């Protein structure tokens, strides 16, 4: 079993601002406000959270799935 990574860098698709954030382990995060342009980020269709759509690392629930992130 691999270690779950809790830190991810979210990159805003509107302005390109990148910011490190800590992911929750008990729930997916559906909304995130960009620290630069204040855009409200939402997951892309088919993704469970903003980290899976815009993060450098997928969220912990997805990381825990067999075969993820290999």
N, C-alpha and C. Protein backbone atom coordinates (compact mmCIF):
# COMPACT_ATOMS: atom_id res chain seq x y z
N UNK A 1 0.84 -1.19 0.00
CA UNK A 1 0.00 0.00 0.00
C UNK A 1 0.88 1.24 0.00
N UNK A 2 0.57 2.21 -0.84
CA UNK A 2 1.38 3.41 -0.92
C UNK A 2 0.87 4.46 0.06
N UNK A 3 1.73 5.41 0.35
CA UNK A 3 1.39 6.49 1.27
C UNK A 3 0.51 7.51 0.56
N UNK A 4 -0.52 7.97 1.26
CA UNK A 4 -1.41 8.99 0.71
C UNK A 4 -0.76 10.35 0.91
N UNK A 5 -0.68 11.13 -0.16
CA UNK A 5 -0.11 12.47 -0.14
C UNK A 5 -1.23 13.45 0.18
N UNK A 6 -1.00 14.34 1.15
CA UNK A 6 -2.03 15.30 1.56
C UNK A 6 -1.79 16.71 1.04
N UNK A 7 -0.63 16.98 0.47
CA UNK A 7 -0.33 18.31 -0.07
C UNK A 7 -0.45 18.28 -1.59
N UNK A 8 -1.07 19.30 -2.14
CA UNK A 8 -1.23 19.42 -3.59
C UNK A 8 -1.10 20.89 -3.97
N UNK A 9 -0.62 21.14 -5.17
CA UNK A 9 -0.54 22.50 -5.68
C UNK A 9 -1.70 22.68 -6.66
N UNK A 10 -2.62 23.57 -6.30
CA UNK A 10 -3.76 23.89 -7.17
C UNK A 10 -3.36 25.02 -8.10
N UNK A 11 -3.63 24.84 -9.38
CA UNK A 11 -3.33 25.86 -10.38
C UNK A 11 -4.64 26.36 -10.97
N UNK A 12 -4.88 27.65 -10.84
CA UNK A 12 -6.12 28.26 -11.33
C UNK A 12 -6.13 28.25 -12.86
N UNK A 13 -7.19 27.71 -13.45
CA UNK A 13 -7.27 27.69 -14.92
C UNK A 13 -7.57 29.06 -15.52
N UNK A 14 -7.97 30.01 -14.69
CA UNK A 14 -8.31 31.35 -15.17
C UNK A 14 -7.10 32.28 -15.23
N UNK A 15 -6.27 32.26 -14.17
CA UNK A 15 -5.15 33.21 -14.13
C UNK A 15 -3.79 32.52 -14.04
N UNK A 16 -3.76 31.20 -13.82
CA UNK A 16 -2.50 30.48 -13.75
C UNK A 16 -1.82 30.51 -12.39
N UNK A 17 -2.44 31.16 -11.41
CA UNK A 17 -1.87 31.23 -10.06
C UNK A 17 -1.81 29.83 -9.45
N UNK A 18 -0.67 29.49 -8.86
CA UNK A 18 -0.50 28.18 -8.21
C UNK A 18 -0.34 28.40 -6.71
N UNK A 19 -1.05 27.57 -5.94
CA UNK A 19 -1.01 27.71 -4.49
C UNK A 19 -1.05 26.32 -3.85
N UNK A 20 -0.17 26.10 -2.88
CA UNK A 20 -0.15 24.82 -2.18
C UNK A 20 -1.31 24.77 -1.20
N UNK A 21 -1.96 23.61 -1.11
CA UNK A 21 -3.09 23.44 -0.20
C UNK A 21 -3.03 22.03 0.38
N UNK A 22 -3.57 21.91 1.59
CA UNK A 22 -3.67 20.61 2.25
C UNK A 22 -5.05 20.04 1.98
N UNK A 23 -5.08 18.78 1.55
CA UNK A 23 -6.35 18.13 1.23
C UNK A 23 -6.93 17.47 2.46
N UNK A 24 -8.26 17.46 2.54
CA UNK A 24 -8.95 16.76 3.61
C UNK A 24 -8.92 15.26 3.31
N UNK A 25 -8.91 14.46 4.34
CA UNK A 25 -8.90 13.01 4.15
C UNK A 25 -10.30 12.41 4.26
N UNK A 26 -11.25 13.16 4.78
CA UNK A 26 -12.58 12.61 5.04
C UNK A 26 -13.64 13.03 4.03
N UNK A 27 -13.29 13.89 3.07
CA UNK A 27 -14.28 14.35 2.09
C UNK A 27 -13.58 14.99 0.91
N UNK A 28 -14.27 14.97 -0.23
CA UNK A 28 -13.76 15.67 -1.42
C UNK A 28 -14.09 17.16 -1.29
N UNK A 29 -13.29 17.99 -1.89
CA UNK A 29 -13.52 19.43 -1.85
C UNK A 29 -14.09 19.88 -3.19
N UNK A 30 -15.32 20.36 -3.16
CA UNK A 30 -16.02 20.73 -4.39
C UNK A 30 -15.74 22.15 -4.85
N UNK A 31 -15.36 23.04 -3.93
CA UNK A 31 -15.12 24.44 -4.28
C UNK A 31 -13.80 24.89 -3.70
N UNK A 32 -13.14 25.80 -4.42
CA UNK A 32 -11.89 26.39 -3.93
C UNK A 32 -11.78 27.78 -4.56
N UNK A 33 -11.52 28.79 -3.75
CA UNK A 33 -11.38 30.15 -4.27
C UNK A 33 -9.91 30.44 -4.55
N UNK A 34 -9.63 30.86 -5.78
CA UNK A 34 -8.27 31.23 -6.17
C UNK A 34 -7.79 32.38 -5.29
N UNK A 35 -6.59 32.25 -4.76
CA UNK A 35 -6.03 33.29 -3.91
C UNK A 35 -5.63 34.54 -4.66
N UNK A 36 -5.58 34.47 -5.99
CA UNK A 36 -5.16 35.61 -6.80
C UNK A 36 -6.36 36.33 -7.43
N UNK A 37 -7.09 35.63 -8.30
CA UNK A 37 -8.18 36.30 -9.04
C UNK A 37 -9.55 36.10 -8.39
N UNK A 38 -9.60 35.31 -7.31
CA UNK A 38 -10.83 35.06 -6.54
C UNK A 38 -11.88 34.25 -7.31
N UNK A 39 -11.49 33.61 -8.42
CA UNK A 39 -12.43 32.75 -9.15
C UNK A 39 -12.77 31.55 -8.27
N UNK A 40 -14.02 31.12 -8.34
CA UNK A 40 -14.45 29.95 -7.60
C UNK A 40 -14.27 28.72 -8.48
N UNK A 41 -13.31 27.88 -8.10
CA UNK A 41 -13.01 26.68 -8.89
C UNK A 41 -13.98 25.57 -8.49
N UNK A 42 -14.45 24.84 -9.50
CA UNK A 42 -15.32 23.68 -9.32
C UNK A 42 -14.72 22.54 -10.10
N UNK A 43 -14.99 21.28 -9.71
CA UNK A 43 -14.42 20.15 -10.44
C UNK A 43 -14.89 20.11 -11.89
N UNK A 44 -14.01 19.60 -12.76
CA UNK A 44 -14.39 19.36 -14.16
C UNK A 44 -15.37 18.19 -14.19
N UNK A 45 -16.21 18.11 -15.22
CA UNK A 45 -17.14 16.97 -15.33
C UNK A 45 -16.38 15.64 -15.26
N UNK A 46 -16.87 14.75 -14.41
CA UNK A 46 -16.23 13.44 -14.25
C UNK A 46 -15.24 13.37 -13.11
N UNK A 47 -14.81 14.52 -12.58
CA UNK A 47 -13.89 14.54 -11.45
C UNK A 47 -14.68 14.72 -10.16
N UNK A 48 -14.13 14.19 -9.06
CA UNK A 48 -14.86 14.25 -7.79
C UNK A 48 -14.58 15.54 -7.01
N UNK A 49 -13.47 16.21 -7.31
CA UNK A 49 -13.14 17.41 -6.52
C UNK A 49 -12.17 18.31 -7.29
N UNK A 50 -11.91 19.49 -6.73
CA UNK A 50 -11.02 20.45 -7.38
C UNK A 50 -9.58 19.96 -7.45
N UNK A 51 -9.16 19.12 -6.49
CA UNK A 51 -7.80 18.60 -6.52
C UNK A 51 -7.60 17.64 -7.68
N UNK A 52 -8.62 16.84 -7.99
CA UNK A 52 -8.52 15.92 -9.13
C UNK A 52 -8.52 16.69 -10.45
N UNK A 53 -9.16 17.86 -10.49
CA UNK A 53 -9.22 18.66 -11.71
C UNK A 53 -8.03 19.60 -11.89
N UNK A 54 -7.59 20.24 -10.81
CA UNK A 54 -6.61 21.31 -10.94
C UNK A 54 -5.36 21.14 -10.07
N UNK A 55 -5.29 20.05 -9.32
CA UNK A 55 -4.18 19.84 -8.40
C UNK A 55 -3.05 19.04 -9.00
N UNK A 56 -1.89 19.14 -8.37
CA UNK A 56 -0.72 18.37 -8.79
C UNK A 56 -0.81 16.92 -8.30
N UNK A 57 -1.69 16.69 -7.33
CA UNK A 57 -1.90 15.36 -6.75
C UNK A 57 -3.41 15.15 -6.63
N UNK A 58 -3.88 13.96 -6.98
CA UNK A 58 -5.30 13.62 -6.84
C UNK A 58 -5.67 13.56 -5.35
N UNK A 59 -6.95 13.68 -5.05
CA UNK A 59 -7.40 13.70 -3.66
C UNK A 59 -7.19 12.35 -2.96
N UNK A 60 -7.11 12.34 -1.62
CA UNK A 60 -6.87 11.10 -0.88
C UNK A 60 -7.84 9.96 -1.19
N UNK A 61 -9.17 10.19 -1.31
CA UNK A 61 -10.04 9.06 -1.64
C UNK A 61 -9.69 8.42 -2.99
N UNK A 62 -9.30 9.21 -3.97
CA UNK A 62 -8.92 8.67 -5.28
C UNK A 62 -7.55 7.98 -5.18
N UNK A 63 -6.62 8.55 -4.45
CA UNK A 63 -5.31 7.93 -4.26
C UNK A 63 -5.44 6.55 -3.62
N UNK A 64 -6.43 6.37 -2.75
CA UNK A 64 -6.61 5.12 -2.02
C UNK A 64 -7.20 4.01 -2.90
N UNK A 65 -7.74 4.36 -4.07
CA UNK A 65 -8.33 3.36 -4.96
C UNK A 65 -7.23 2.50 -5.58
N UNK A 66 -7.46 1.19 -5.65
CA UNK A 66 -6.47 0.31 -6.29
C UNK A 66 -6.18 0.74 -7.73
N UNK A 67 -4.91 0.78 -8.08
CA UNK A 67 -4.51 1.13 -9.44
C UNK A 67 -4.41 2.62 -9.72
N UNK A 68 -4.76 3.44 -8.73
CA UNK A 68 -4.69 4.89 -8.93
C UNK A 68 -3.24 5.36 -8.89
N UNK A 69 -2.99 6.32 -9.74
CA UNK A 69 -1.78 7.14 -9.65
C UNK A 69 -0.49 6.34 -9.86
N UNK A 70 -0.56 5.25 -10.59
CA UNK A 70 0.66 4.46 -10.84
C UNK A 70 1.46 5.04 -11.96
